[in-house]
Structure formats: C-alpha cells, structure tokens
PDB file of C-alpha atoms in Angstrom:
ATOM      1  CA  MET A   1     -43.719 239.733 -66.217  1.00 61.00           C
ATOM      2  CA  ILE A   2     -42.764 242.510 -63.859  1.00 66.00           C
ATOM      3  CA  ILE A   3     -43.487 245.152 -65.686  1.00 71.00           C
ATOM      4  CA  SER A   4     -47.198 243.988 -66.562  1.00 71.00           C
ATOM      5  CA  ASN A   5     -47.723 242.617 -62.763  1.00 82.00           C
ATOM      6  CA  ARG A   6     -49.078 246.018 -60.803  1.00 87.00           C
ATOM      7  CA  ARG A   7     -48.736 243.873 -57.263  1.00 88.00           C
ATOM      8  CA  ILE A   8     -44.500 243.744 -57.939  1.00 90.00           C
ATOM      9  CA  THR A   9     -43.784 246.800 -58.648  1.00 91.00           C
ATOM     10  CA  GLY A  10     -47.073 249.149 -56.885  1.00 90.00           C
ATOM     11  CA  LEU A  11     -47.371 250.395 -60.551  1.00 93.00           C
ATOM     12  CA  ALA A  12     -48.756 250.474 -63.226  1.00 92.00           C
ATOM     13  CA  VAL A  13     -47.503 250.136 -66.588  1.00 92.00           C
ATOM     14  CA  GLY A  14     -47.750 253.560 -68.277  1.00 92.00           C
ATOM     15  CA  VAL A  15     -46.574 255.174 -65.302  1.00 94.00           C
ATOM     16  CA  ILE A  16     -43.554 252.407 -65.369  1.00 94.00           C
ATOM     17  CA  ALA A  17     -42.915 253.927 -68.806  1.00 94.00           C
ATOM     18  CA  GLU A  18     -43.057 257.712 -67.994  1.00 94.00           C
ATOM     19  CA  LEU A  19     -40.167 256.604 -65.295  1.00 95.00           C
ATOM     20  CA  VAL A  20     -37.966 254.943 -68.037  1.00 95.00           C
ATOM     21  CA  GLU A  21     -38.736 257.978 -69.939  1.00 95.00           C
ATOM     22  CA  GLU A  22     -37.874 260.494 -67.663  1.00 95.00           C
ATOM     23  CA  ILE A  23     -35.099 258.936 -65.551  1.00 95.00           C
ATOM     24  CA  GLY A  24     -33.326 257.068 -67.537  1.00 94.00           C
ATOM     25  CA  PRO A  25     -31.982 260.367 -69.622  1.00 95.00           C
ATOM     26  CA  LEU A  26     -30.673 261.476 -66.184  1.00 94.00           C
ATOM     27  CA  TRP A  27     -28.606 258.286 -65.145  1.00 92.00           C
ATOM     28  CA  GLN A  28     -27.312 257.819 -68.383  1.00 91.00           C
ATOM     29  CA  GLU A  29     -25.934 261.623 -68.070  1.00 91.00           C
ATOM     30  CA  ARG A  30     -24.856 260.665 -64.847  1.00 89.00           C
ATOM     31  CA  HIS A  31     -23.408 257.731 -65.773  1.00 85.00           C
ATOM     32  CA  GLN A  32     -21.126 259.370 -68.149  1.00 84.00           C
ATOM     33  CA  ALA A  33     -19.759 262.813 -65.853  1.00 87.00           C
ATOM     34  CA  ARG A  34     -18.720 259.460 -63.519  1.00 82.00           C
ATOM     35  CA  LEU A  35     -16.653 257.764 -66.558  1.00 77.00           C
ATOM     36  CA  THR A  36     -15.150 261.021 -67.399  1.00 81.00           C
ATOM     37  CA  SER A  37     -14.646 262.685 -63.480  1.00 79.00           C
ATOM     38  CA  ARG A  38     -11.268 260.088 -63.213  1.00 74.00           C
ATOM     39  CA  PRO A  39      -8.241 259.239 -64.586  1.00 78.00           C
ATOM     40  CA  ARG A  40      -8.449 256.809 -66.949  1.00 71.00           C
ATOM     41  CA  LYS A  41      -6.363 254.771 -69.451  1.00 71.00           C
ATOM     42  CA  ARG A  42      -8.473 253.238 -71.703  1.00 69.00           C
ATOM     43  CA  ALA A  43     -11.296 255.822 -73.374  1.00 71.00           C
ATOM     44  CA  VAL A  44     -14.769 256.048 -72.188  1.00 61.00           C
ATOM     45  CA  GLY A  45     -16.418 252.917 -73.325  1.00 62.00           C
ATOM     46  CA  ALA A  46     -13.952 250.570 -72.962  1.00 63.00           C
ATOM     47  CA  GLY A  47     -13.800 247.358 -71.401  1.00 59.00           C
ATOM     48  CA  ALA A  48     -16.880 245.351 -70.037  1.00 59.00           C
ATOM     49  CA  LYS A  49     -20.212 246.173 -70.843  1.00 63.00           C
ATOM     50  CA  HIS A  50     -23.331 246.407 -68.365  1.00 68.00           C
ATOM     51  CA  ARG A  51     -25.003 243.395 -68.328  1.00 75.00           C
ATOM     52  CA  LEU A  52     -27.762 245.465 -66.257  1.00 87.00           C
ATOM     53  CA  VAL A  53     -29.796 247.668 -68.909  1.00 90.00           C
ATOM     54  CA  PHE A  54     -31.517 250.981 -66.992  1.00 92.00           C
ATOM     55  CA  VAL A  55     -35.539 248.939 -66.870  1.00 93.00           C
ATOM     56  CA  ASP A  56     -33.641 246.625 -65.097  1.00 93.00           C
ATOM     57  CA  ARG A  57     -32.652 248.646 -62.575  1.00 94.00           C
ATOM     58  CA  LEU A  58     -35.481 250.228 -62.578  1.00 95.00           C
ATOM     59  CA  LEU A  59     -37.230 247.127 -61.803  1.00 94.00           C
ATOM     60  CA  ALA A  60     -34.920 245.724 -59.309  1.00 94.00           C
ATOM     61  CA  THR A  61     -35.236 249.177 -57.100  1.00 95.00           C
ATOM     62  CA  LEU A  62     -38.803 249.610 -57.105  1.00 95.00           C
ATOM     63  CA  VAL A  63     -39.024 245.394 -56.671  1.00 94.00           C
ATOM     64  CA  HIS A  64     -37.095 246.992 -53.385  1.00 94.00           C
ATOM     65  CA  LEU A  65     -38.400 249.360 -52.042  1.00 95.00           C
ATOM     66  CA  ARG A  66     -41.697 247.584 -52.578  1.00 94.00           C
ATOM     67  CA  HIS A  67     -41.459 244.549 -50.846  1.00 93.00           C
ATOM     68  CA  GLY A  68     -37.851 244.947 -49.020  1.00 91.00           C
ATOM     69  CA  VAL A  69     -36.473 242.245 -51.062  1.00 91.00           C
ATOM     70  CA  THR A  70     -32.779 241.849 -50.704  1.00 91.00           C
ATOM     71  CA  HIS A  71     -30.064 242.257 -52.880  1.00 94.00           C
ATOM     72  CA  ASP A  72     -29.197 239.233 -52.512  1.00 94.00           C
ATOM     73  CA  VAL A  73     -32.914 237.953 -54.065  1.00 94.00           C
ATOM     74  CA  LEU A  74     -32.915 240.652 -56.257  1.00 94.00           C
ATOM     75  CA  ALA A  75     -29.332 239.365 -57.818  1.00 94.00           C
ATOM     76  CA  CYS A  76     -30.371 235.765 -58.366  1.00 94.00           C
ATOM     77  CA  TRP A  77     -33.716 237.058 -59.632  1.00 91.00           C
ATOM     78  CA  PHE A  78     -31.437 239.000 -62.428  1.00 91.00           C
ATOM     79  CA  GLY A  79     -29.138 236.781 -63.172  1.00 91.00           C
ATOM     80  CA  VAL A  80     -25.944 239.586 -62.280  1.00 93.00           C
ATOM     81  CA  ASP A  81     -23.710 239.673 -58.552  1.00 92.00           C
ATOM     82  CA  ARG A  82     -25.109 241.349 -55.257  1.00 93.00           C
ATOM     83  CA  SER A  83     -22.721 243.938 -56.076  1.00 92.00           C
ATOM     84  CA  THR A  84     -24.761 245.059 -58.992  1.00 93.00           C
ATOM     85  CA  ILE A  85     -27.945 245.351 -57.326  1.00 95.00           C
ATOM     86  CA  THR A  86     -26.110 247.340 -54.822  1.00 94.00           C
ATOM     87  CA  ARG A  87     -24.839 249.917 -57.556  1.00 93.00           C
ATOM     88  CA  ALA A  88     -28.223 250.075 -59.495  1.00 94.00           C
ATOM     89  CA  VAL A  89     -30.247 250.896 -56.744  1.00 95.00           C
ATOM     90  CA  SER A  90     -27.606 253.233 -55.242  1.00 95.00           C
ATOM     91  CA  GLU A  91     -27.729 255.448 -58.553  1.00 95.00           C
ATOM     92  CA  VAL A  92     -31.245 254.704 -58.963  1.00 96.00           C
ATOM     93  CA  ARG A  93     -32.242 255.913 -55.596  1.00 96.00           C
ATOM     94  CA  PRO A  94     -31.742 259.741 -55.824  1.00 96.00           C
ATOM     95  CA  LEU A  95     -32.683 260.249 -59.351  1.00 96.00           C
ATOM     96  CA  LEU A  96     -36.525 259.053 -58.129  1.00 97.00           C
ATOM     97  CA  ALA A  97     -36.470 260.833 -54.466  1.00 96.00           C
ATOM     98  CA  GLU A  98     -34.932 264.391 -57.069  1.00 96.00           C
ATOM     99  CA  ARG A  99     -38.790 263.949 -58.668  1.00 95.00           C
ATOM    100  CA  GLY A 100     -41.124 265.271 -56.227  1.00 94.00           C
ATOM    101  CA  CYS A 101     -45.239 264.570 -56.154  1.00 96.00           C
ATOM    102  CA  THR A 102     -47.045 264.749 -58.155  1.00 94.00           C
ATOM    103  CA  VAL A 103     -50.275 266.576 -58.126  1.00 92.00           C
ATOM    104  CA  SER A 104     -50.944 266.869 -61.754  1.00 90.00           C
ATOM    105  CA  PRO A 105     -49.267 265.431 -65.026  1.00 86.00           C
ATOM    106  CA  ASP A 106     -47.569 269.581 -64.987  1.00 87.00           C
ATOM    107  CA  VAL A 107     -46.946 270.584 -61.627  1.00 90.00           C
ATOM    108  CA  ARG A 108     -44.805 268.452 -59.337  1.00 94.00           C
ATOM    109  CA  LEU A 109     -43.669 269.635 -55.599  1.00 96.00           C
ATOM    110  CA  ARG A 110     -40.179 269.722 -54.430  1.00 95.00           C
ATOM    111  CA  THR A 111     -40.128 271.267 -51.455  1.00 96.00           C
ATOM    112  CA  LEU A 112     -41.661 272.451 -48.495  1.00 96.00           C
ATOM    113  CA  ALA A 113     -42.635 275.877 -49.686  1.00 95.00           C
ATOM    114  CA  ASP A 114     -43.873 274.821 -53.411  1.00 95.00           C
ATOM    115  CA  VAL A 115     -46.563 273.212 -50.986  1.00 96.00           C
ATOM    116  CA  VAL A 116     -47.794 276.048 -49.105  1.00 95.00           C
ATOM    117  CA  ASP A 117     -47.940 278.112 -52.234  1.00 94.00           C
ATOM    118  CA  HIS A 118     -49.517 275.059 -54.397  1.00 94.00           C
ATOM    119  CA  LEU A 119     -52.043 274.753 -51.160  1.00 94.00           C
ATOM    120  CA  GLY A 120     -52.261 278.950 -51.108  1.00 93.00           C
ATOM    121  CA  ALA A 121     -53.316 278.887 -54.464  1.00 93.00           C
ATOM    122  CA  SER A 122     -55.404 275.956 -55.037  1.00 91.00           C
ATOM    123  CA  GLY A 123     -57.721 276.924 -51.604  1.00 91.00           C
ATOM    124  CA  THR A 124     -57.350 273.508 -50.818  1.00 92.00           C
ATOM    125  CA  THR A 125     -56.491 272.471 -46.644  1.00 95.00           C
ATOM    126  CA  GLY A 126     -53.296 270.492 -45.946  1.00 95.00           C
ATOM    127  CA  ILE A 127     -52.792 267.997 -43.439  1.00 97.00           C
ATOM    128  CA  ILE A 128     -49.668 267.703 -41.821  1.00 96.00           C
ATOM    129  CA  ASP A 129     -48.393 264.620 -38.788  1.00 95.00           C
ATOM    130  CA  GLY A 130     -45.320 262.795 -38.021  1.00 94.00           C
ATOM    131  CA  THR A 131     -44.487 259.355 -39.075  1.00 93.00           C
ATOM    132  CA  GLU A 132     -41.308 256.545 -37.884  1.00 93.00           C
ATOM    133  CA  ILE A 133     -39.417 253.998 -39.559  1.00 92.00           C
ATOM    134  CA  ARG A 134     -37.361 251.518 -37.409  1.00 90.00           C
ATOM    135  CA  VAL A 135     -33.800 251.350 -38.200  1.00 88.00           C
ATOM    136  CA  ARG A 136     -31.141 249.669 -36.955  1.00 85.00           C
ATOM    137  CA  ARG A 137     -29.578 250.481 -34.042  1.00 83.00           C
ATOM    138  CA  PRO A 138     -26.343 252.220 -33.919  1.00 82.00           C
ATOM    139  CA  ALA A 139     -22.842 249.921 -33.088  1.00 81.00           C
ATOM    140  CA  THR A 140     -22.210 250.224 -29.187  1.00 80.00           C
ATOM    141  CA  GLY A 141     -20.566 253.510 -28.755  1.00 78.00           C
ATOM    142  CA  ARG A 142     -21.006 255.619 -31.795  1.00 78.00           C
ATOM    143  CA  LYS A 143     -21.301 259.232 -30.443  1.00 77.00           C
ATOM    144  CA  ASP A 144     -25.199 259.930 -30.805  1.00 76.00           C
ATOM    145  CA  ARG A 145     -26.270 256.497 -30.149  1.00 80.00           C
ATOM    146  CA  ALA A 146     -29.310 257.642 -28.611  1.00 84.00           C
ATOM    147  CA  LYS A 147     -31.111 260.222 -30.298  1.00 84.00           C
ATOM    148  CA  PHE A 148     -32.381 257.575 -32.462  1.00 86.00           C
ATOM    149  CA  ILE A 149     -35.002 256.522 -29.913  1.00 86.00           C
ATOM    150  CA  SER A 150     -38.001 257.030 -29.788  1.00 85.00           C
ATOM    151  CA  GLY A 151     -39.883 258.736 -27.142  1.00 79.00           C
ATOM    152  CA  LYS A 152     -43.201 257.154 -27.666  1.00 78.00           C
ATOM    153  CA  ASN A 153     -42.429 253.470 -29.131  1.00 77.00           C
ATOM    154  CA  LYS A 154     -39.080 253.313 -27.710  1.00 82.00           C
ATOM    155  CA  GLN A 155     -37.220 251.566 -30.944  1.00 87.00           C
ATOM    156  CA  ASN A 156     -34.273 253.235 -32.644  1.00 89.00           C
ATOM    157  CA  ALA A 157     -36.193 255.195 -35.678  1.00 91.00           C
ATOM    158  CA  VAL A 158     -36.103 257.712 -37.814  1.00 92.00           C
ATOM    159  CA  LYS A 159     -38.622 260.254 -38.113  1.00 94.00           C
ATOM    160  CA  SER A 160     -40.251 261.844 -41.302  1.00 95.00           C
ATOM    161  CA  MET A 161     -43.276 265.250 -41.651  1.00 96.00           C
ATOM    162  CA  VAL A 162     -45.535 263.752 -44.196  1.00 97.00           C
ATOM    163  CA  VAL A 163     -47.982 266.716 -45.733  1.00 97.00           C
ATOM    164  CA  THR A 164     -51.383 265.501 -47.880  1.00 96.00           C
ATOM    165  CA  ASP A 165     -54.650 267.116 -49.184  1.00 94.00           C
ATOM    166  CA  ALA A 166     -57.978 266.558 -47.795  1.00 93.00           C
ATOM    167  CA  GLU A 167     -58.242 264.014 -49.748  1.00 92.00           C
ATOM    168  CA  GLY A 168     -55.406 261.944 -47.969  1.00 92.00           C
ATOM    169  CA  ARG A 169     -53.024 262.228 -51.489  1.00 94.00           C
ATOM    170  CA  VAL A 170     -49.792 262.744 -50.434  1.00 95.00           C
ATOM    171  CA  LEU A 171     -47.958 266.038 -51.474  1.00 96.00           C
ATOM    172  CA  TRP A 172     -45.161 265.582 -49.924  1.00 96.00           C
ATOM    173  CA  CYS A 173     -42.363 264.235 -46.762  1.00 96.00           C
ATOM    174  CA  SER A 174     -39.507 265.732 -45.563  1.00 96.00           C
ATOM    175  CA  PRO A 175     -35.796 264.023 -44.952  1.00 95.00           C
ATOM    176  CA  ALA A 176     -35.668 261.613 -42.685  1.00 94.00           C
ATOM    177  CA  ARG A 177     -33.983 262.571 -38.924  1.00 92.00           C
ATOM    178  CA  PRO A 178     -33.688 261.340 -35.727  1.00 91.00           C
ATOM    179  CA  ALA A 179     -36.801 259.578 -33.954  1.00 90.00           C
ATOM    180  CA  SER A 180     -35.933 261.249 -31.167  1.00 90.00           C
ATOM    181  CA  CYS A 181     -36.589 265.007 -31.991  1.00 89.00           C
ATOM    182  CA  ALA A 182     -40.684 265.815 -31.344  1.00 91.00           C
ATOM    183  CA  ASP A 183     -42.904 267.068 -33.911  1.00 93.00           C
ATOM    184  CA  ILE A 184     -43.266 269.883 -33.450  1.00 94.00           C
ATOM    185  CA  THR A 185     -39.837 271.465 -33.444  1.00 94.00           C
ATOM    186  CA  HIS A 186     -39.407 268.859 -36.973  1.00 95.00           C
ATOM    187  CA  ALA A 187     -41.603 270.990 -38.708  1.00 95.00           C
ATOM    188  CA  ARG A 188     -40.000 274.580 -37.102  1.00 95.00           C
ATOM    189  CA  GLN A 189     -36.787 272.865 -38.318  1.00 95.00           C
ATOM    190  CA  LEU A 190     -37.681 272.573 -41.491  1.00 95.00           C
ATOM    191  CA  GLY A 191     -39.366 276.374 -41.980  1.00 94.00           C
ATOM    192  CA  LEU A 192     -42.763 276.037 -41.556  1.00 95.00           C
ATOM    193  CA  VAL A 193     -44.059 278.385 -39.234  1.00 94.00           C
ATOM    194  CA  LYS A 194     -41.337 281.648 -41.833  1.00 93.00           C
ATOM    195  CA  LEU A 195     -43.543 280.337 -44.653  1.00 94.00           C
ATOM    196  CA  LEU A 196     -46.756 280.219 -43.125  1.00 93.00           C
ATOM    197  CA  ALA A 197     -46.145 283.413 -41.376  1.00 89.00           C
ATOM    198  CA  ASP A 198     -45.233 285.067 -44.328  1.00 85.00           C
ATOM    199  CA  GLY A 199     -47.107 283.427 -46.849  1.00 83.00           C
ATOM    200  CA  PRO A 200     -50.976 282.976 -48.438  1.00 87.00           C
ATOM    201  CA  ALA A 201     -53.753 282.364 -46.068  1.00 88.00           C
ATOM    202  CA  LEU A 202     -54.538 278.550 -45.826  1.00 92.00           C
ATOM    203  CA  GLU A 203     -54.997 276.633 -43.635  1.00 94.00           C
ATOM    204  CA  ILE A 204     -53.352 273.138 -42.334  1.00 95.00           C
ATOM    205  CA  LEU A 205     -54.488 270.600 -39.960  1.00 96.00           C
ATOM    206  CA  ALA A 206     -51.897 268.862 -37.161  1.00 95.00           C
ATOM    207  CA  ASP A 207     -53.028 266.761 -34.361  1.00 93.00           C
ATOM    208  CA  ALA A 208     -51.952 267.414 -30.192  1.00 91.00           C
ATOM    209  CA  GLY A 209     -48.080 267.397 -30.888  1.00 91.00           C
ATOM    210  CA  TYR A 210     -47.812 270.403 -33.239  1.00 94.00           C
ATOM    211  CA  GLN A 211     -50.267 272.535 -30.403  1.00 91.00           C
ATOM    212  CA  GLY A 212     -48.298 275.977 -30.115  1.00 89.00           C
ATOM    213  CA  LEU A 213     -47.744 276.486 -34.037  1.00 92.00           C
ATOM    214  CA  GLY A 214     -50.862 278.186 -34.912  1.00 90.00           C
ATOM    215  CA  ALA A 215     -50.393 281.124 -32.468  1.00 90.00           C
ATOM    216  CA  GLN A 216     -46.772 281.553 -34.465  1.00 92.00           C
ATOM    217  CA  THR A 217     -48.956 280.980 -38.036  1.00 91.00           C
ATOM    218  CA  GLY A 218     -51.491 283.370 -37.520  1.00 89.00           C
ATOM    219  CA  GLY A 219     -54.299 280.830 -36.985  1.00 90.00           C
ATOM    220  CA  ARG A 220     -52.993 278.780 -40.210  1.00 94.00           C
ATOM    221  CA  VAL A 221     -52.196 275.528 -38.422  1.00 95.00           C
ATOM    222  CA  VAL A 222     -54.983 274.153 -36.899  1.00 94.00           C
ATOM    223  CA  THR A 223     -55.009 271.904 -33.213  1.00 93.00           C
ATOM    224  CA  PRO A 224     -57.427 269.656 -31.507  1.00 91.00           C
ATOM    225  CA  PRO A 225     -58.351 272.757 -28.465  1.00 85.00           C
ATOM    226  CA  HIS A 226     -56.519 272.871 -25.299  1.00 82.00           C
ATOM    227  CA  ARG A 227     -58.077 271.010 -22.328  1.00 77.00           C
ATOM    228  CA  LYS A 228     -59.130 273.776 -19.819  1.00 76.00           C
ATOM    229  CA  PHE A 229     -59.893 271.998 -17.372  1.00 73.00           C
ATOM    230  CA  LYS A 230     -57.408 269.311 -15.213  1.00 73.00           C
ATOM    231  CA  LYS A 231     -59.216 267.750 -13.401  1.00 74.00           C
ATOM    232  CA  ASN A 232     -62.899 268.662 -11.821  1.00 77.00           C
ATOM    233  CA  ALA A 233     -64.275 269.802 -15.024  1.00 77.00           C
ATOM    234  CA  PRO A 234     -67.782 270.748 -16.087  1.00 80.00           C
ATOM    235  CA  ASP A 235     -70.954 267.738 -17.070  1.00 78.00           C
ATOM    236  CA  TRP A 236     -71.106 270.467 -19.515  1.00 78.00           C
ATOM    237  CA  TYR A 237     -67.617 270.589 -20.741  1.00 78.00           C
ATOM    238  CA  GLU A 238     -66.142 267.575 -21.315  1.00 77.00           C
ATOM    239  CA  GLU A 239     -69.460 267.189 -23.967  1.00 84.00           C
ATOM    240  CA  MET A 240     -68.630 270.187 -25.884  1.00 85.00           C
ATOM    241  CA  TYR A 241     -64.664 269.225 -25.359  1.00 84.00           C
ATOM    242  CA  GLU A 242     -65.572 265.763 -26.474  1.00 86.00           C
ATOM    243  CA  ARG A 243     -67.232 266.748 -29.504  1.00 90.00           C
ATOM    244  CA  GLN A 244     -65.030 269.606 -30.675  1.00 90.00           C
ATOM    245  CA  ARG A 245     -61.815 266.477 -31.052  1.00 89.00           C
ATOM    246  CA  LYS A 246     -63.930 264.268 -32.499  1.00 92.00           C
ATOM    247  CA  ALA A 247     -64.888 266.811 -35.247  1.00 93.00           C
ATOM    248  CA  HIS A 248     -61.062 267.213 -35.459  1.00 92.00           C
ATOM    249  CA  SER A 249     -60.188 263.767 -35.596  1.00 92.00           C
ATOM    250  CA  SER A 250     -62.444 263.084 -38.249  1.00 93.00           C
ATOM    251  CA  ARG A 251     -61.105 266.097 -40.851  1.00 93.00           C
ATOM    252  CA  ARG A 252     -57.356 265.022 -39.901  1.00 94.00           C
ATOM    253  CA  ILE A 253     -57.491 261.434 -40.517  1.00 95.00           C
ATOM    254  CA  ARG A 254     -57.421 261.245 -44.124  1.00 95.00           C
ATOM    255  CA  VAL A 255     -53.133 262.137 -43.374  1.00 95.00           C
ATOM    256  CA  GLU A 256     -53.465 258.925 -41.397  1.00 95.00           C
ATOM    257  CA  HIS A 257     -54.318 256.593 -44.822  1.00 95.00           C
ATOM    258  CA  GLY A 258     -51.716 258.367 -46.335  1.00 94.00           C
ATOM    259  CA  ILE A 259     -49.303 257.420 -44.472  1.00 95.00           C
ATOM    260  CA  ALA A 260     -50.893 253.800 -44.454  1.00 95.00           C
ATOM    261  CA  HIS A 261     -50.480 254.052 -48.081  1.00 95.00           C
ATOM    262  CA  LEU A 262     -46.774 254.785 -47.845  1.00 95.00           C
ATOM    263  CA  LYS A 263     -46.353 251.967 -45.454  1.00 93.00           C
ATOM    264  CA  ASN A 264     -47.702 249.171 -47.987  1.00 94.00           C
ATOM    265  CA  TRP A 265     -44.382 249.951 -49.593  1.00 94.00           C
ATOM    266  CA  ARG A 266     -41.985 248.052 -47.756  1.00 93.00           C
ATOM    267  CA  ALA A 267     -39.036 249.807 -47.310  1.00 91.00           C
ATOM    268  CA  LEU A 268     -41.118 252.291 -45.236  1.00 92.00           C
ATOM    269  CA  ALA A 269     -42.400 249.624 -42.631  1.00 87.00           C
ATOM    270  CA  ARG A 270     -39.203 248.742 -41.298  1.00 83.00           C
ATOM    271  CA  HIS A 271     -35.470 249.807 -42.717  1.00 80.00           C
ATOM    272  CA  LEU A 272     -33.094 246.957 -42.438  1.00 78.00           C
ATOM    273  CA  GLY A 273     -30.349 248.616 -44.555  1.00 81.00           C
ATOM    274  CA  ARG A 274     -27.711 252.294 -43.697  1.00 84.00           C
ATOM    275  CA  ARG A 275     -29.513 255.169 -42.568  1.00 87.00           C
ATOM    276  CA  GLU A 276     -27.934 257.706 -44.186  1.00 88.00           C
ATOM    277  CA  HIS A 277     -30.487 256.503 -46.862  1.00 91.00           C
ATOM    278  CA  MET A 278     -33.280 257.318 -45.510  1.00 93.00           C
ATOM    279  CA  SER A 279     -34.465 260.927 -46.655  1.00 94.00           C
ATOM    280  CA  ASP A 280     -33.926 258.984 -50.328  1.00 95.00           C
ATOM    281  CA  THR A 281     -35.843 255.973 -49.585  1.00 95.00           C
ATOM    282  CA  VAL A 282     -39.061 258.415 -48.189  1.00 96.00           C
ATOM    283  CA  GLN A 283     -39.164 261.011 -50.593  1.00 96.00           C
ATOM    284  CA  ALA A 284     -38.402 258.599 -53.424  1.00 97.00           C
ATOM    285  CA  VAL A 285     -41.691 256.216 -52.115  1.00 97.00           C
ATOM    286  CA  ALA A 286     -43.805 259.916 -51.826  1.00 97.00           C
ATOM    287  CA  GLY A 287     -42.861 260.296 -55.814  1.00 96.00           C
ATOM    288  CA  LEU A 288     -43.802 257.217 -57.020  1.00 96.00           C
ATOM    289  CA  LEU A 289     -47.129 257.343 -54.688  1.00 96.00           C
ATOM    290  CA  SER A 290     -48.255 260.456 -55.484  1.00 95.00           C
ATOM    291  CA  HIS A 291     -47.329 259.552 -58.923  1.00 95.00           C
ATOM    292  CA  GLN A 292     -49.307 256.820 -59.442  1.00 94.00           C
ATOM    293  CA  GLN A 293     -52.361 258.342 -57.256  1.00 93.00           C
ATOM    294  CA  THR A 294     -52.300 261.005 -60.384  1.00 92.00           C
ATOM    295  CA  ALA A 295     -52.374 259.198 -62.850  1.00 91.00           C
ATOM    296  CA  ASP A 296     -54.939 256.775 -61.015  1.00 89.00           C
ATOM    297  CA  LEU A 297     -56.984 259.768 -61.248  1.00 85.00           C
ATOM    298  CA  THR A 298     -56.601 260.958 -64.393  1.00 80.00           C
ATOM    299  CA  SER A 299     -57.005 257.660 -66.812  1.00 71.00           C
ATOM    300  CA  PRO A 300     -60.186 257.517 -68.418  1.00 63.00           C
ATOM    301  CA  ARG A 301     -61.462 254.598 -66.204  1.00 54.00           C
ATOM    302  CA  GLN A 302     -61.846 256.713 -63.472  1.00 44.00           C
ATOM    303  CA  ARG A 303     -63.241 259.722 -65.768  1.00 40.00           C
TER     304      ARG A 303
END
C-alpha cells in the first residue's frame, strides 16, 4: 500500500525500486562496518535480527520526509519501537543526501562545481535563490543563539541556496546555514564567485539579494537593474525601470516554482527535529525530487 500510492511517499514505484537497488548495498556495507569496528563478545551476525528490513527503513524515511510524520506514529505504523525508527531515519537520510540531484539517468550533480560545469556544457540558464526553513529556537544561554533569527521573517530558521534550471527543475541545494547569513554572503562562502570567474561562460539569474555578484563574475550573474533615481525620477525612467524589472522577474520566477516543489515535502516546511540534521534533510529531499522529475520526463507517457 505504501509503495503503490505516490501520495504517501511522493515517489513512483519505479523510483522507489531504483532507490532500493542503489542504496540497499550501501546501507548493508555501512551496517557491517559498524558491527566490525567495535570490540565484540559475540560474532558478527549473532544476536537478535532486525525487525525492520531495509525496504521498510527506506519507506519510513520517505514518509517522514514527505509528510513530517513523527517517529512515534511511524513506530506504531510499522509495529516497532520508536528508537528503531529514529535509528532507521538517521541511517538512511545521509545515504539519500549523498546521492546528489539527478538531471538525466546517468548524470548526478553533487557539488556546486558540478552544477556550474553542467550549465556551461549544456548551455542552459541557471537560477539561484535562497530559501528559509523554520527550526526550533535554540535553548536559553546557548552561544550564538541569535544567529538563527532571520532578518526578513524575524523567525528562527536556517537557509539553503537552491539552484534550478530555466524550467524550474532542481539542480542542487546547499547545506543549511543559520538564517542570519545574507544571500550574497552565503553564495560567496559557497565559492560561487570563484567557480564562475574561473569557469565557463554561462548565465545565472538572481534576485536583488545578489546584486554585486555580476561585477565579480564578469556578468555571469544577472540581477535586476539598479535604481538610478532614489527620488524625483522622470516618468520615462520609471516606465523603463518597471519594464526591465518585470522582464527579469518573469524569467527568474521558475526558481520559486522549484522551491515550492521542495516545500511540498513537509520536512522542509517546518523542521521540528535537531538542527544538525537539516543539511542532510535538504539535500536528501532535493535528490529525491530531482530523481522523480527526471523519471517523469523520461517515462513513456511523457514522450
């Protein structure tokens, strides 16, 4: 029932089968490595067996990411203890995050450098934007407690930079950072300026939060035009400025569509777990969404 209903996991049956085939051996390898890495009184493989097989561990993780279902509910659903679900999610989620974003059946983008190379080789336009995800407020007295407060939304949040193509397909999501970090600062810390300055000629659209990157990247980052008149602007300038701003916005809007598809996964609408897991959560959801988008484009019904 869980596998056959796409509304529960967000993925088609064929995509889940590919995940089982790809991630199953990796999970088994890491599980065996954990068993052999510590001193043991009993042989590896002795003792009680797993009550939750790998397929169920994967499904529990997918349902948790898609709907934000608590571990207690999943434990009742699968008939195991809550700690078993917590352990399963903590083991499978990093494996999903490491897969990267799928742009074709044989191409995966795992780093920002991969994205820049892909955009340059394919000659497509990229779009970047930052998105914020609400998280729990740090405890009183914790160091750097205020750094999670977003200057825009005045809420405790983390931020990730999302890169899509001109059609709104997700190409990459950055690891999460505290939301007090400005968009342009985040992009610089990720090394975008150096990658574009030393990389191929391409075009990346961005909003006003990234103004200044265009000059640093040789015009590769395109932002809305600067306003030359702060007051008493001529009528002809107001009309031209508004036309240019709307033209840029209409091209850049596809990244908002891509972010909306990401936020359909409830784990990214508001995160109630540990903030340390947000980077894996963001990149796992981005990889799953891009894999499903690629599968939809390449399926026979779409041809």
